[in-house]
Backbone as numpy.savetxt, mean C-alpha at the origin, in Angstrom:
# Nx Ny Nz CAx CAy CAz Cx Cy Cz
-3.69 29.29 9.72 -2.28 28.44 8.38 -1.77 27.86 9.10
-0.95 28.06 9.80 -0.04 27.75 10.83 -0.46 26.18 11.69
-1.44 26.09 12.31 -2.19 25.32 12.73 -2.01 23.76 11.86
-2.72 24.14 10.40 -3.18 23.72 9.26 -1.15 22.75 9.56
-0.76 24.21 8.94 0.70 23.01 8.57 1.44 21.95 9.45
1.44 22.37 10.80 1.23 21.62 11.79 0.54 20.66 12.20
-0.47 20.03 11.95 -1.11 19.19 11.45 -0.72 17.88 10.77
-0.41 19.28 9.41 -0.12 18.23 8.78 1.45 16.82 8.51
2.18 18.50 8.99 2.72 18.04 9.73 3.40 16.81 10.62
2.86 17.08 12.04 2.80 16.01 12.81 1.91 14.61 12.29
1.23 14.70 11.23 0.60 13.53 11.13 1.60 12.96 10.12
1.91 13.45 8.65 3.19 13.17 7.71 4.04 12.45 9.34
5.48 12.55 9.88 5.69 12.18 11.47 4.58 11.15 11.78
3.91 11.46 11.92 2.68 9.86 12.62 2.40 9.00 11.37
3.03 8.85 10.43 2.42 8.41 9.22 4.23 7.61 9.19
5.26 8.74 9.03 6.23 7.38 8.74 7.28 6.80 10.16
5.81 7.21 11.29 6.63 6.05 12.29 5.49 5.24 12.62
4.48 4.82 11.57 4.07 3.95 11.95 4.34 2.83 10.65
4.73 3.39 9.78 5.85 3.29 8.75 7.35 2.44 8.49
7.58 2.90 9.90 9.13 2.10 10.34 8.75 1.22 11.07
7.25 1.55 12.01 7.24 0.66 12.78 6.66 -0.69 11.54
6.11 -0.91 10.95 5.98 -2.10 9.44 7.17 -3.09 9.45
8.11 -1.95 9.81 9.40 -2.19 8.67 10.32 -3.08 9.96
10.00 -3.36 11.50 9.95 -3.86 12.51 9.15 -4.55 12.80
8.04 -5.19 11.80 7.06 -6.31 12.12 5.60 -5.67 13.83
6.25 -4.68 13.50 5.15 -4.10 15.20 3.95 -3.60 14.36
3.20 -4.47 13.65 1.90 -4.14 12.93 0.05 -4.11 14.15
0.27 -3.82 15.21 -0.66 -3.53 16.33 -0.06 -2.62 15.87
0.67 -2.00 16.45 1.73 -0.97 17.24 0.86 0.08 15.69
1.14 -0.44 14.52 0.93 0.41 12.94 0.18 0.51 13.32
-0.68 0.15 12.99 -2.41 0.05 12.61 -3.41 0.63 13.69
-2.42 0.70 14.94 -3.35 2.06 15.95 -3.14 3.26 15.02
-1.96 3.56 15.17 -0.96 4.60 14.67 -1.57 5.02 13.60
-1.85 4.11 12.63 -2.13 4.53 11.17 -4.21 4.97 11.58
-4.52 3.90 11.92 -6.29 4.19 12.33 -6.19 5.87 12.15
-5.60 6.60 13.33 -5.03 7.47 13.99 -4.87 8.28 12.83
-4.27 8.69 12.03 -3.32 8.66 10.45 -4.70 9.03 9.27
-5.42 8.09 9.59 -6.66 7.75 8.25 -7.38 8.50 8.74
-7.29 8.50 10.09 -8.54 9.72 10.24 -8.46 11.52 10.27
-7.18 11.97 10.92 -6.38 13.25 10.78 -6.77 13.65 8.86
-6.95 12.27 8.13 -6.22 13.37 6.66 -7.67 12.82 5.59
-8.62 12.33 6.51 -9.62 12.28 5.96 -10.42 13.85 6.40
-10.79 14.32 7.53 -10.91 15.78 8.14 -10.09 16.57 7.85
-8.67 16.24 6.75 -8.20 17.23 6.07 -7.96 17.50 5.03
-7.99 16.56 4.03 -7.96 16.66 3.05 -9.51 15.96 2.52
-9.78 16.11 0.64 -10.56 15.79 0.06 -10.93 14.14 0.18
-11.89 13.88 -0.19 -12.25 12.03 -0.43 -11.19 10.94 -1.16
-10.60 11.90 -2.65 -9.70 11.11 -2.93 -8.25 11.49 -3.18
-7.70 12.05 -1.94 -6.65 12.92 -1.99 -5.68 11.53 -1.74
-4.29 11.59 -2.62 -3.74 9.39 -2.73 -2.62 10.45 -1.00
-3.64 11.04 -0.30 -1.99 10.94 0.99 -3.04 10.04 2.04
-4.56 9.98 2.19 -5.31 9.24 2.64 -5.35 7.67 1.86
-5.05 7.55 0.64 -5.11 6.42 -0.32 -4.03 5.36 0.46
-2.45 6.21 0.91 -1.07 5.97 1.03 -1.51 6.11 2.09
-2.39 6.25 3.23 -2.48 5.54 4.60 -2.86 4.53 4.93
-4.09 4.33 3.91 -4.83 3.07 3.87 -4.07 1.71 3.51
-3.27 1.68 2.51 -2.19 1.05 1.78 -1.68 0.91 3.00
-0.48 1.80 4.13 0.38 1.44 4.73 -0.35 0.22 5.51
-1.89 0.84 5.85 -2.93 0.30 7.00 -2.74 -1.05 6.77
-3.10 -1.61 4.57 -3.52 -2.93 4.02 -1.95 -3.40 4.84
-0.56 -3.43 4.55 0.22 -4.03 4.73 0.12 -4.64 6.07
0.09 -3.70 7.56 0.45 -3.80 8.39 -1.31 -5.07 8.74
-1.44 -4.61 8.46 -3.02 -5.79 8.47 -2.69 -7.68 7.53
-2.46 -7.45 6.69 -1.26 -8.66 6.03 -0.30 -9.25 7.02
0.63 -7.78 6.96 1.22 -7.99 7.86 1.85 -9.37 8.99
0.47 -8.83 9.98 -0.07 -9.71 11.27 -1.10 -11.09 10.99
-0.87 -11.35 9.47 -2.26 -12.48 9.60 -3.38 -11.76 9.40
-4.35 -10.24 8.65 -5.44 -10.71 8.86 -5.71 -10.12 7.59
-5.03 -11.02 6.30 -5.09 -11.46 5.29 -6.73 -10.42 4.61
-7.63 -10.99 4.21 -9.05 -10.74 4.00 -8.62 -8.47 4.24
-9.05 -8.49 5.74 -9.51 -6.86 6.06 -7.62 -6.09 5.11
-6.67 -7.04 4.71 -5.73 -5.88 4.35 -5.84 -5.94 2.66
-6.88 -7.24 2.14 -7.44 -6.81 0.96 -8.41 -5.48 0.66
-9.03 -5.96 2.04 -10.24 -4.66 1.51 -9.52 -3.20 1.61
-9.24 -2.72 2.18 -8.09 -1.90 2.49 -6.88 -2.04 0.62
-6.30 -2.92 0.65 -5.47 -1.94 -0.54 -6.84 -1.75 -1.33
-7.69 -2.56 -1.53 -9.06 -2.30 -2.98 -9.59 -0.53 -2.47
-9.57 -0.42 -0.80 -9.99 0.94 -1.32 -9.01 2.03 -1.12
-7.42 1.75 -0.76 -6.52 2.54 -1.13 -7.25 2.50 -2.96
-6.56 1.41 -3.60 -6.61 1.20 -5.62 -7.71 2.34 -6.17
-9.20 2.26 -5.47 -9.89 2.86 -5.56 -9.93 4.55 -5.05
-9.16 4.78 -4.54 -9.16 6.08 -4.31 -7.79 6.77 -5.16
-6.68 6.11 -5.46 -5.67 6.39 -6.08 -5.64 6.39 -7.74
-7.04 6.01 -8.77 -7.63 6.24 -9.95 -8.80 6.71 -9.56
-9.22 7.30 -9.09 -10.97 7.67 -8.23 -10.09 8.81 -9.42
-11.43 10.24 -9.13 -10.91 10.87 -11.07 -10.13 10.77 -12.11
-10.47 9.72 -12.52 -9.08 9.02 -14.26 -8.52 9.34 -13.64
-8.00 8.88 -13.25 -6.03 8.70 -13.05 -5.65 7.92 -13.78
-4.88 7.93 -14.26 -3.23 6.67 -15.14 -3.64 5.73 -13.62
-3.98 4.46 -14.22 -3.18 3.74 -13.31 -1.74 3.42 -13.25
-0.89 4.03 -14.09 0.52 3.83 -14.19 1.22 5.12 -12.83
1.04 3.92 -11.15 1.61 4.72 -10.07 2.38 4.25 -9.58
3.19 4.41 -8.95 4.42 4.47 -7.99 2.39 3.00 -7.01
2.26 4.64 -6.62 0.88 3.92 -4.91 0.46 2.65 -5.57
0.19 2.61 -7.56 -1.20 1.09 -7.65 0.22 0.40 -7.88
0.96 0.51 -7.44 1.98 -0.84 -8.12 2.16 -1.79 -7.20
2.35 -0.57 -6.13 2.79 -1.28 -4.35 1.73 -1.71 -3.93
0.67 -1.24 -4.42 -1.20 -2.00 -3.61 -2.02 -2.93 -4.37
-0.98 -3.15 -5.79 -1.24 -4.21 -6.58 0.14 -5.86 -6.08
0.42 -5.06 -5.63 2.20 -6.26 -4.74 1.32 -6.66 -3.49
0.92 -6.07 -2.56 0.47 -5.74 -1.47 -0.76 -7.30 -2.07
-1.51 -6.63 -2.28 -2.49 -8.00 -2.73 -2.12 -9.21 -3.69
-1.11 -9.16 -4.26 -0.54 -10.05 -4.27 0.15 -11.09 -2.78
0.62 -10.20 -2.64 1.72 -10.80 -1.19 0.14 -11.79 -0.04
-1.51 -10.79 0.36 -2.30 -11.36 0.68 -2.48 -12.71 0.44
-2.65 -12.38 -1.59 -3.56 -13.55 -1.72 -2.46 -14.69 -1.81
-1.07 -14.39 -1.36 0.18 -16.02 -1.42 -0.27 -16.30 0.31
-0.32 -15.18 0.99 -0.93 -15.69 1.83 -1.56 -16.46 2.06
-2.87 -16.04 1.63 -4.39 -16.93 1.30 -4.56 -18.48 0.30
-3.40 -18.77 0.25 -2.93 -19.49 -0.83 -2.84 -20.02 -2.50
-4.34 -18.81 -2.52 -4.60 -18.11 -3.70 -3.49 -17.79 -4.42
-2.70 -18.39 -5.84 -1.72 -17.97 -6.31 -1.97 -18.12 -7.62
-2.91 -18.18 -8.47 -3.42 -17.64 -9.31 -4.16 -15.90 -9.53
-4.65 -15.74 -8.09 -4.91 -14.77 -7.79 -3.11 -13.64 -7.49
-2.71 -14.11 -6.81 -1.42 -13.89 -6.41 -1.13 -12.50 -8.13
-0.54 -14.16 -8.50 0.14 -13.59 -9.58 -0.33 -12.69 -10.74
-1.91 -12.53 -10.35 -2.01 -11.76 -11.75 -1.86 -10.14 -11.05
-2.14 -10.40 -9.75 -1.47 -8.83 -9.44 0.27 -8.70 -8.71
0.79 -9.93 -8.97 2.56 -9.27 -9.48 2.34 -9.22 -10.53
1.76 -9.82 -11.81 1.67 -9.21 -13.03 1.04 -7.56 -13.24
0.29 -7.17 -12.86 -0.09 -6.09 -12.64 1.14 -5.39 -12.58
1.75 -5.75 -10.89 2.86 -5.12 -10.71 3.82 -4.87 -11.27
4.55 -5.72 -11.90 5.22 -5.74 -12.86 5.17 -5.01 -13.84
3.90 -5.11 -14.67 3.57 -3.95 -15.38 3.78 -2.49 -15.79
3.16 -2.53 -14.45 3.14 -1.04 -13.74 5.15 -0.14 -13.31
5.00 -1.01 -12.82 6.50 -0.24 -12.44 7.19 -0.77 -13.39
7.60 -1.06 -14.01 8.22 -1.33 -14.82 8.53 0.29 -16.55
7.32 0.31 -16.48 6.81 1.45 -16.72 7.31 3.05 -15.80
7.04 2.97 -14.83 6.77 4.32 -14.21 8.58 3.82 -13.58
9.23 2.89 -12.92 10.33 3.33 -12.75 11.06 2.36 -13.74
11.54 1.50 -14.62 11.82 1.35 -15.52 12.78 -0.04 -15.28
13.29 -0.59 -16.17 13.88 -2.47 -15.18 15.73 -2.18 -14.75
15.93 -1.01 -14.49 17.40 -0.72 -12.98 16.75 -0.57 -12.10
15.32 -0.62 -11.47 15.11 0.35 -10.53 15.13 -1.07 -9.32
14.87 -1.00 -8.05 14.88 -2.82 -6.57 13.46 -2.84 -7.01
12.67 -2.09 -7.12 10.83 -2.38 -6.87 10.76 -3.29 -8.66
11.48 -3.31 -9.84 11.27 -3.67 -11.04 11.42 -5.37 -10.21
13.63 -5.49 -9.56 13.81 -6.52 -9.21 13.03 -7.49 -8.45
12.18 -6.23 -7.28 11.57 -7.16 -6.21 10.57 -8.03 -7.02
9.58 -7.36 -8.51 8.40 -7.63 -8.46 8.72 -9.43 -9.58
9.98 -8.62 -9.92 10.71 -10.73 -10.47 10.56 -11.05 -9.82
10.59 -10.83 -8.44 11.37 -12.05 -7.39 9.64 -12.92 -7.18
9.13 -11.55 -6.57 7.67 -12.54 -6.06 7.62 -13.60 -7.68
6.83 -12.48 -8.46 6.97 -13.94 -9.92 7.59 -15.06 -9.78
8.61 -14.96 -9.47 9.50 -16.22 -9.71 9.68 -16.89 -8.12
8.82 -16.95 -7.72 8.50 -17.05 -6.07 7.64 -17.62 -6.04
6.26 -17.48 -6.95 5.53 -18.38 -7.44 5.64 -19.44 -8.23
6.23 -19.62 -9.29 6.57 -20.43 -10.04 6.98 -21.33 -8.94
8.24 -21.14 -8.30 8.99 -22.11 -8.38 8.52 -22.83 -6.62
6.99 -22.95 -6.34 6.04 -23.42 -5.53 5.96 -24.83 -5.82
């Protein structure tokens, strides 16, 4: 039991390091760490566990960050399938983050209509889950505004 807890803590730490690497545009290193995190989480948890989805979503962010938009889209869609599995509600922060990341990828690909579709989904969920006085809500409005400004 103690070893399982230690593995889970190490995995969480590795995930946090990979997330920080994304914040500093170290996407290649982040992807490598996230591949390890995803493999470990798949071995430790149910296939529909949101911790797996979170790691896959973060990997999608890293892939989009390094310009691999199609692969990033696939990762975000896989994360969404996990977040929405077992009849779970769409009204989750993780789901809004996945929609936001899909919006970024589609902007990078020049598909602004698809990006707007995902940014609007992100905004709708963010307003419900986090309210209108939250930084993520402001970011959602900004992303939509930037699309209209193009």
